[in-house]
Tab-separated table of C-alpha atoms in Angstrom:
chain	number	residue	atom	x	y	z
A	190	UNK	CA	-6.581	14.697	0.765
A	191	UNK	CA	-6.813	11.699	2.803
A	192	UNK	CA	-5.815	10.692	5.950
A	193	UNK	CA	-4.945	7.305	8.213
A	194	UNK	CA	-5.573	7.752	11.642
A	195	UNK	CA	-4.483	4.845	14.130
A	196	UNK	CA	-6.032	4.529	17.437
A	197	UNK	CA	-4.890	2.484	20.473
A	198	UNK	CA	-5.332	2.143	24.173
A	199	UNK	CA	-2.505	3.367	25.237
A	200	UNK	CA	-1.380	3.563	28.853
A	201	UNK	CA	-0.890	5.854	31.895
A	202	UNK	CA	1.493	3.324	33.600
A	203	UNK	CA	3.284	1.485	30.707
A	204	UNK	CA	5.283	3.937	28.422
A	205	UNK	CA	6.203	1.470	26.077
A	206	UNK	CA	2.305	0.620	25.702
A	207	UNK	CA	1.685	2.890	22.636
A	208	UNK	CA	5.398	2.299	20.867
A	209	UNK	CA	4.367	-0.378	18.718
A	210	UNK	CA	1.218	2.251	17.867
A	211	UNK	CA	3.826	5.017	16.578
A	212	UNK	CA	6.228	3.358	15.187
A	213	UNK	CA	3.865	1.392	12.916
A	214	UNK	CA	2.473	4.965	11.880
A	215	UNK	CA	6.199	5.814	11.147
A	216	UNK	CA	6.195	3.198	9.287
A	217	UNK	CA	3.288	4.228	7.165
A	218	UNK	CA	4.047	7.572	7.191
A	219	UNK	CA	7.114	6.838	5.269
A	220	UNK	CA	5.858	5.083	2.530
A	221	UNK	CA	3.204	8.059	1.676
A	222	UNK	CA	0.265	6.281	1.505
A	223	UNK	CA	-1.639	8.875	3.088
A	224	UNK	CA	-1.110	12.697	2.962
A	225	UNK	CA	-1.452	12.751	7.399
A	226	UNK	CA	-0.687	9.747	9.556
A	227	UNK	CA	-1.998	10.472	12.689
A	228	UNK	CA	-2.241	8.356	16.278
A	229	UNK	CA	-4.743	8.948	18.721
A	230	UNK	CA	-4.926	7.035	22.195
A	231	UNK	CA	-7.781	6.183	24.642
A	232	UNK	CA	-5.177	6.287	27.716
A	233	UNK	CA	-2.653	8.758	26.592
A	234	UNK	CA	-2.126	12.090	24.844
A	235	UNK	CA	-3.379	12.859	21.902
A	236	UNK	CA	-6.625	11.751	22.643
A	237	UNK	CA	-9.343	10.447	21.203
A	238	UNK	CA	-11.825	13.000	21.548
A	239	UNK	CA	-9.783	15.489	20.030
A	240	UNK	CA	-7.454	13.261	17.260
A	241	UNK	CA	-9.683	14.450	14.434
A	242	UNK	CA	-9.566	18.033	15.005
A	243	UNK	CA	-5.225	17.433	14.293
A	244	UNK	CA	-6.353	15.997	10.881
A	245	UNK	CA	-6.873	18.618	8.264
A	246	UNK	CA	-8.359	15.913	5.169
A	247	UNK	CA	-11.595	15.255	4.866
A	248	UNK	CA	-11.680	11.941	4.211
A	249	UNK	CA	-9.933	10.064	7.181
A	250	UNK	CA	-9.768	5.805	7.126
A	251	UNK	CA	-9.869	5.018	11.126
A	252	UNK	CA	-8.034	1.667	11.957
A	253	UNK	CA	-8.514	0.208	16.023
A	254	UNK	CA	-4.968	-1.180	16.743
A	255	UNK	CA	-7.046	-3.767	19.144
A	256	UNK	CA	-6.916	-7.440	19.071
A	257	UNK	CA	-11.144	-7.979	18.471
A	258	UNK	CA	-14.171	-6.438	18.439
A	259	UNK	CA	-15.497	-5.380	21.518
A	260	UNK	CA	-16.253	-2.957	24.076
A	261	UNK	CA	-13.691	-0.249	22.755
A	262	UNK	CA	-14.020	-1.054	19.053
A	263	UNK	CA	-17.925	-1.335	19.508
A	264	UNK	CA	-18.447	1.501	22.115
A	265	UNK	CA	-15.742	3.437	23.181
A	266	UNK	CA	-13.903	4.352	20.279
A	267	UNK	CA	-17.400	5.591	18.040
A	268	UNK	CA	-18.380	7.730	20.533
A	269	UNK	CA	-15.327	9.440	21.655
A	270	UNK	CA	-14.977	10.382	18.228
A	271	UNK	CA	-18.173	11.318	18.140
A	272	UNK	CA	-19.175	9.477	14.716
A	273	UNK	CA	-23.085	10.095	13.549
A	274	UNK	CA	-25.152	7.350	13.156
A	275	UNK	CA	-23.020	4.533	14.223
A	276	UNK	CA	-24.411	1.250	15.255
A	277	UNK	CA	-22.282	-2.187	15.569
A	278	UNK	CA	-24.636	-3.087	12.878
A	279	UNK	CA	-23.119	-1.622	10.969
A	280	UNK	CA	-20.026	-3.342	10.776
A	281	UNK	CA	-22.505	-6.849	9.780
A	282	UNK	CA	-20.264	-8.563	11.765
A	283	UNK	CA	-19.980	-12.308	13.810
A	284	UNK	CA	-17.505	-11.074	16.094
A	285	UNK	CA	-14.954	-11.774	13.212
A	286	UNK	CA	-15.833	-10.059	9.793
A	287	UNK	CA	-16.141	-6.417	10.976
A	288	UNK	CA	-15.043	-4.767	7.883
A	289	UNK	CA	-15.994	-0.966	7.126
A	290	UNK	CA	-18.664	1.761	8.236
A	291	UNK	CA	-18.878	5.098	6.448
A	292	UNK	CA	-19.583	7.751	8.688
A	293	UNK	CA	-19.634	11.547	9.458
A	294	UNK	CA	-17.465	12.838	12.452
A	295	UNK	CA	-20.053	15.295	13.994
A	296	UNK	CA	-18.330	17.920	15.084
A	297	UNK	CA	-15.938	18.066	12.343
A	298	UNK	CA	-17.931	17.054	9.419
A	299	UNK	CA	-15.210	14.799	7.758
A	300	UNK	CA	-16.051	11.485	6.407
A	301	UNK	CA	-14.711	8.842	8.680
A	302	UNK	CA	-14.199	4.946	7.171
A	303	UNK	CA	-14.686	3.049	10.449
A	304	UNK	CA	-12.390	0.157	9.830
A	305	UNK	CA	-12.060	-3.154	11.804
A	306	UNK	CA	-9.576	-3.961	14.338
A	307	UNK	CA	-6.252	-5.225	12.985
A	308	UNK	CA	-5.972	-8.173	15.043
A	309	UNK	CA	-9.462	-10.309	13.258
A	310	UNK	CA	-8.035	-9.346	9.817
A	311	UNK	CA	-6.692	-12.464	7.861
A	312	UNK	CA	-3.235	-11.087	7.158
A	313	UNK	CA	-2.928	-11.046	11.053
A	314	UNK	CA	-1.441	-14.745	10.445
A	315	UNK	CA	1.271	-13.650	8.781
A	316	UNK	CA	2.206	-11.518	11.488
A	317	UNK	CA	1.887	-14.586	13.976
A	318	UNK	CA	3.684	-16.340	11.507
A	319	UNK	CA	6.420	-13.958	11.512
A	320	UNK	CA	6.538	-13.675	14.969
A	321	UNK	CA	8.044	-17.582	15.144
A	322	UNK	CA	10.231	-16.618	12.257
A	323	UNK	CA	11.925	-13.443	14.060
A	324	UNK	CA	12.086	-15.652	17.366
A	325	UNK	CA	13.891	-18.510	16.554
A	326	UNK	CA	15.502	-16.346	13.615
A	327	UNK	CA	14.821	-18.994	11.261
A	328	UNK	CA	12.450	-17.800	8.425
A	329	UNK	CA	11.862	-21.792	7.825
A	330	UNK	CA	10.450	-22.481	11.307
A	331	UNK	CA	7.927	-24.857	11.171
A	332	UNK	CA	8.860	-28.910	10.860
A	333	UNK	CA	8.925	-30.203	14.439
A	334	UNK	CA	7.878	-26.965	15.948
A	335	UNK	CA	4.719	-26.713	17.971
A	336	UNK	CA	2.793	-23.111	17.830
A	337	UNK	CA	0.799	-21.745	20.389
A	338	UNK	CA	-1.334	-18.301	20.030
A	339	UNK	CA	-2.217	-16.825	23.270
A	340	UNK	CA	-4.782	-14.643	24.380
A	341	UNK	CA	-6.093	-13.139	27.799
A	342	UNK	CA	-9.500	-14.834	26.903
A	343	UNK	CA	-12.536	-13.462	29.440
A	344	UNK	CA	-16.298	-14.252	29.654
A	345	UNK	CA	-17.080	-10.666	29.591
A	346	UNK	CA	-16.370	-10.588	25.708
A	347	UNK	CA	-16.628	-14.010	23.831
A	348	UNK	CA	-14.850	-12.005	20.756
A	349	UNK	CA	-11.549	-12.031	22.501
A	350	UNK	CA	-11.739	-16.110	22.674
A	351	UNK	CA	-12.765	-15.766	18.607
A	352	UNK	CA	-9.986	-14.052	17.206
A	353	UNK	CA	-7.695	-16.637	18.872
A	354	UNK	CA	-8.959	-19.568	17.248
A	355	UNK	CA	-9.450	-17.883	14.486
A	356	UNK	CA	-5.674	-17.259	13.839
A	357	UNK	CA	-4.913	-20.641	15.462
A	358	UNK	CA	-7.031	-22.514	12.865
A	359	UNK	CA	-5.883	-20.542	10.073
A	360	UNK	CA	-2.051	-21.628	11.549
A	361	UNK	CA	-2.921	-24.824	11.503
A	362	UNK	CA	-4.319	-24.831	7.877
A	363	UNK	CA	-1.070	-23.745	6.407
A	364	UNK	CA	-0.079	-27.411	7.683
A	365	UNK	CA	3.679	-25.899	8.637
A	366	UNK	CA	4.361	-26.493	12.305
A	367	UNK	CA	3.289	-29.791	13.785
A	368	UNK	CA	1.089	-28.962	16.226
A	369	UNK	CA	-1.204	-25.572	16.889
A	370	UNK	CA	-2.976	-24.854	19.914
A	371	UNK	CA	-4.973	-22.126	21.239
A	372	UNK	CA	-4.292	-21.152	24.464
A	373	UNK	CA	-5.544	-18.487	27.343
A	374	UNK	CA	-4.995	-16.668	30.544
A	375	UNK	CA	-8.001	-16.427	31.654
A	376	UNK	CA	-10.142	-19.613	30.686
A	377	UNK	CA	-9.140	-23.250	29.557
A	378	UNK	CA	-7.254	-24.274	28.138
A	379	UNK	CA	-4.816	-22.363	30.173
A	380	UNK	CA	-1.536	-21.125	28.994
A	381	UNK	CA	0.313	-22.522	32.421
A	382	UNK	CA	-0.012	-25.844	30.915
A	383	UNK	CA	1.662	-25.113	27.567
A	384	UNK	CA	3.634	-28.382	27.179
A	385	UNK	CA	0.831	-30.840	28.131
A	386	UNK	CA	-0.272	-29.695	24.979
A	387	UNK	CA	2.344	-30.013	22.733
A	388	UNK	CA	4.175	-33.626	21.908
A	389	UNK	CA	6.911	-31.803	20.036
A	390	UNK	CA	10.768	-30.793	21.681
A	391	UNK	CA	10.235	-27.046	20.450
A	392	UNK	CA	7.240	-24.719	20.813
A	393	UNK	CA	6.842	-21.484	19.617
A	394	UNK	CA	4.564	-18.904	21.665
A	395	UNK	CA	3.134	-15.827	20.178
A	396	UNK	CA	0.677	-13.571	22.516
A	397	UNK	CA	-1.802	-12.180	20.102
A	398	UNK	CA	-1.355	-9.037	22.349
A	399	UNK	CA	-0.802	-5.516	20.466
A	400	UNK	CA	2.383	-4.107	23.152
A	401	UNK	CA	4.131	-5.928	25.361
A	402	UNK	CA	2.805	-5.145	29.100
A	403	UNK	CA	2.127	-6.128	32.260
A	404	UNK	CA	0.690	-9.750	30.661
A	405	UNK	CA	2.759	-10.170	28.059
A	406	UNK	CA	6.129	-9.402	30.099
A	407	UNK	CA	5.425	-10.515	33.281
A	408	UNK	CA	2.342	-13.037	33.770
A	409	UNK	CA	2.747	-14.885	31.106
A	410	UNK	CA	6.665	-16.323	31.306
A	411	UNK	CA	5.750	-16.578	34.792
A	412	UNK	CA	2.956	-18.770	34.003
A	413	UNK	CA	4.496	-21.146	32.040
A	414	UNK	CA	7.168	-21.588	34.262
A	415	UNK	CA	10.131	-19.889	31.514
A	416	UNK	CA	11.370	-17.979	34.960
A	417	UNK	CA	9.965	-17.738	38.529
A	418	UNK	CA	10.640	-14.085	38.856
A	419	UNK	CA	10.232	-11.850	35.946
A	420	UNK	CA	12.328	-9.212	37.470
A	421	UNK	CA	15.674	-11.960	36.448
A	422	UNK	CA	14.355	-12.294	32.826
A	423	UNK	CA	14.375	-15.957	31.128
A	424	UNK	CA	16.405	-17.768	28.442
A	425	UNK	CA	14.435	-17.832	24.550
A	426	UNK	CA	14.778	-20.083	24.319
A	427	UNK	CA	13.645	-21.989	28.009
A	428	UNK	CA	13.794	-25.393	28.869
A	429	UNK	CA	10.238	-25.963	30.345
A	430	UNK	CA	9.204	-29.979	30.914
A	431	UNK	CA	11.678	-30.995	28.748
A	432	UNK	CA	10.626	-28.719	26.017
A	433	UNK	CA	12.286	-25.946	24.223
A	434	UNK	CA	10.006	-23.167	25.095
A	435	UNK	CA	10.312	-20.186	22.264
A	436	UNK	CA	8.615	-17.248	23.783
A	437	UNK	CA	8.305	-14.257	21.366
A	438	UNK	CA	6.234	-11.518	22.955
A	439	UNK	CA	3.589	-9.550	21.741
A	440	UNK	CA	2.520	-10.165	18.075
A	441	UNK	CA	1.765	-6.098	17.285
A	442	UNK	CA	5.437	-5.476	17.935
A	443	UNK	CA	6.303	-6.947	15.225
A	444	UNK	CA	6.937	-4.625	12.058
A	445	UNK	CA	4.473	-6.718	9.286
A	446	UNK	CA	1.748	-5.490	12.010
A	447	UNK	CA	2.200	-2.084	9.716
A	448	UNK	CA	0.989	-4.011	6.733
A	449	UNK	CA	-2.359	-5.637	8.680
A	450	UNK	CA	-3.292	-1.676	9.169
A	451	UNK	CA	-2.756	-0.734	5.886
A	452	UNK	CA	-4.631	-3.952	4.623
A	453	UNK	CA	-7.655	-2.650	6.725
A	454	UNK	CA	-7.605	0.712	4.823
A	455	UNK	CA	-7.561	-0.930	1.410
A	456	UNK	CA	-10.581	-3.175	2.265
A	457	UNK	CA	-12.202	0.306	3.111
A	458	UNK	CA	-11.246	1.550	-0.330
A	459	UNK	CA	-8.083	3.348	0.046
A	460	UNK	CA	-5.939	3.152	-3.123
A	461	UNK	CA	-2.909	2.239	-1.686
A	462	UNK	CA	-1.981	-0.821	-3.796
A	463	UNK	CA	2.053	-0.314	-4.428
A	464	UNK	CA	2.097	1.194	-0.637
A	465	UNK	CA	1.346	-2.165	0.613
A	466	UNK	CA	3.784	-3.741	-1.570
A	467	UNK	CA	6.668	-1.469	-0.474
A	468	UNK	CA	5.674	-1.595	3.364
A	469	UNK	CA	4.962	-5.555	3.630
A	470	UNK	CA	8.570	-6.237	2.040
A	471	UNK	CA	10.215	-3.673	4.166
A	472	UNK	CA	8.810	-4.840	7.565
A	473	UNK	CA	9.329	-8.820	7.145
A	474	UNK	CA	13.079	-7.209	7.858
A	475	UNK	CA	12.126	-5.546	10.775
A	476	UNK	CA	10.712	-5.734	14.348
A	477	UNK	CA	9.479	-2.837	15.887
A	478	UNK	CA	11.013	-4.057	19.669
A	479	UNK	CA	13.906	-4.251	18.150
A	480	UNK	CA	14.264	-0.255	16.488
């Protein structure tokens, strides 16, 4: 037997926090790729510390629904779990390439594949990609468009400013939407001042954020001036500077997300080739905010 087990952050004060996190294991779940799909959360129920004692396989492939490597992919997560031996070395990674560690969970002697977090995996452009798609509901998006990927960005982990120029230059590269530009909460260049950045009429902006939250919901429109009051909502899209602002919300509630986790548990050696197939054409039809 083998098993996928998700884990997230979760939330005590957001309840929608972790719905992107089940449904994608729904998702999954469905398709049988795995004998057990199981979620596990570092702010709500079940938890980490005790998500592997639910799973009865022995071999379990352990995907972080986080944006980058970091603090809870690096520290938190490997040690709730309680997985022997681990070192970020292990992963060999620049902040970007985490891939797979091979592990034993010691308390519960199963073999753990210690996978990296969804959002630095390649096929995470897709997803961005998608995002514009399901926005403007055009699955053509792209001439005389303007995309911008957004990220909270902090000096306290220069990983989370990585994985956003990561996906922005790999965006760009496709050489489908006029202009691409990475943008942040936290740090320059600032997200407030989306269309001094952008030349084009309509621009497309995709949080690389895994649930829609506090940021994504609330700072952000608010920030680039879509509404002045979150509380009254805004118009998608929102005349902003003369631009046609196209806000889409977070990027891991979109349905392909489901196909970025299983990705990760291939790359760890999971045979779950026609699983992939099946679940990457079924969720370019759907969005998770939207089920």
């Amino acid at each position: 037997m083998q098993a996928l087990v998700i884990v997230a952050h979760g939330s005590h004060l957001n309840p929608d926090s972790s719905t992107p996190t089940h449904q994608h294991a729904d998702t999954i779940r469905a398709s049988g790729a795995f004998d057990e799909v199981r979620t596990g959360f570092w702010k709500e129920e079940p938890s980490l510390r005790e998500i592997l004692r639910t799973v009865e396989a022995d071999e379990i492939y352990l995907v972080p629904l986080f944006i980058s490597e970091g603090y809870f992919t690096e520290q938190v997560i490997p040690r709730e779990l309680r997985l022997d031996g681990w070192d970020v070395s292990e992963w060999n990674s620049d902040g970007l390439s985490a891939d797979t560690a091979t592990l034993s969970a010691t308390d519960t002697d199963q073999t753990v594949h210690y996978c990296g977090p969804v959002g630095t995996h390649e096929a995470m452009t897709d997803v961005l990609v998608r995002r514009a798609e399901t926005v403007t509901d055009d699955p053509s998006v792209g001439d005389g468009f303007g995309f911008a990927v957004v990220g909270h960005g902090t000096e306290r982990n220069e990983n989370s400013a990585k994985a956003i120029e990561y996906h922005a230059d790999r965006v760009s590269e496709l050489d489908r939407f006029d202009e691409v530009q990475a943008l942040y909460m936290d740090e320059d260049p600032e997200v407030d001042d989306v269309t001094n950045f952008f030349n084009t009429d309509d621009i497309v902006v995709v949080p690389l954020f895994v649930a829609d939250g506090f940021h994504t919901q609330e700072d952000i429109p608010e920030d680039m001036g879509l509404t002045d009051d979150y509380r009254t909502g805004y118009d998608v899209p929102a005349t902003v500077d003369d631009h046609r602002v196209w806000y889409a919300g977070a990027v891991g509630t979109e349905g392909l997300t489901a196909d970025v986790i299983l990705e990760r548990t291939a790359d760890a050696g999971a045979d779950i080739s026609t699983a992939i197939e099946t679940v990457r054409e079924q969720t370019r039809e759907t969005t998770v905010a939207d089920d």
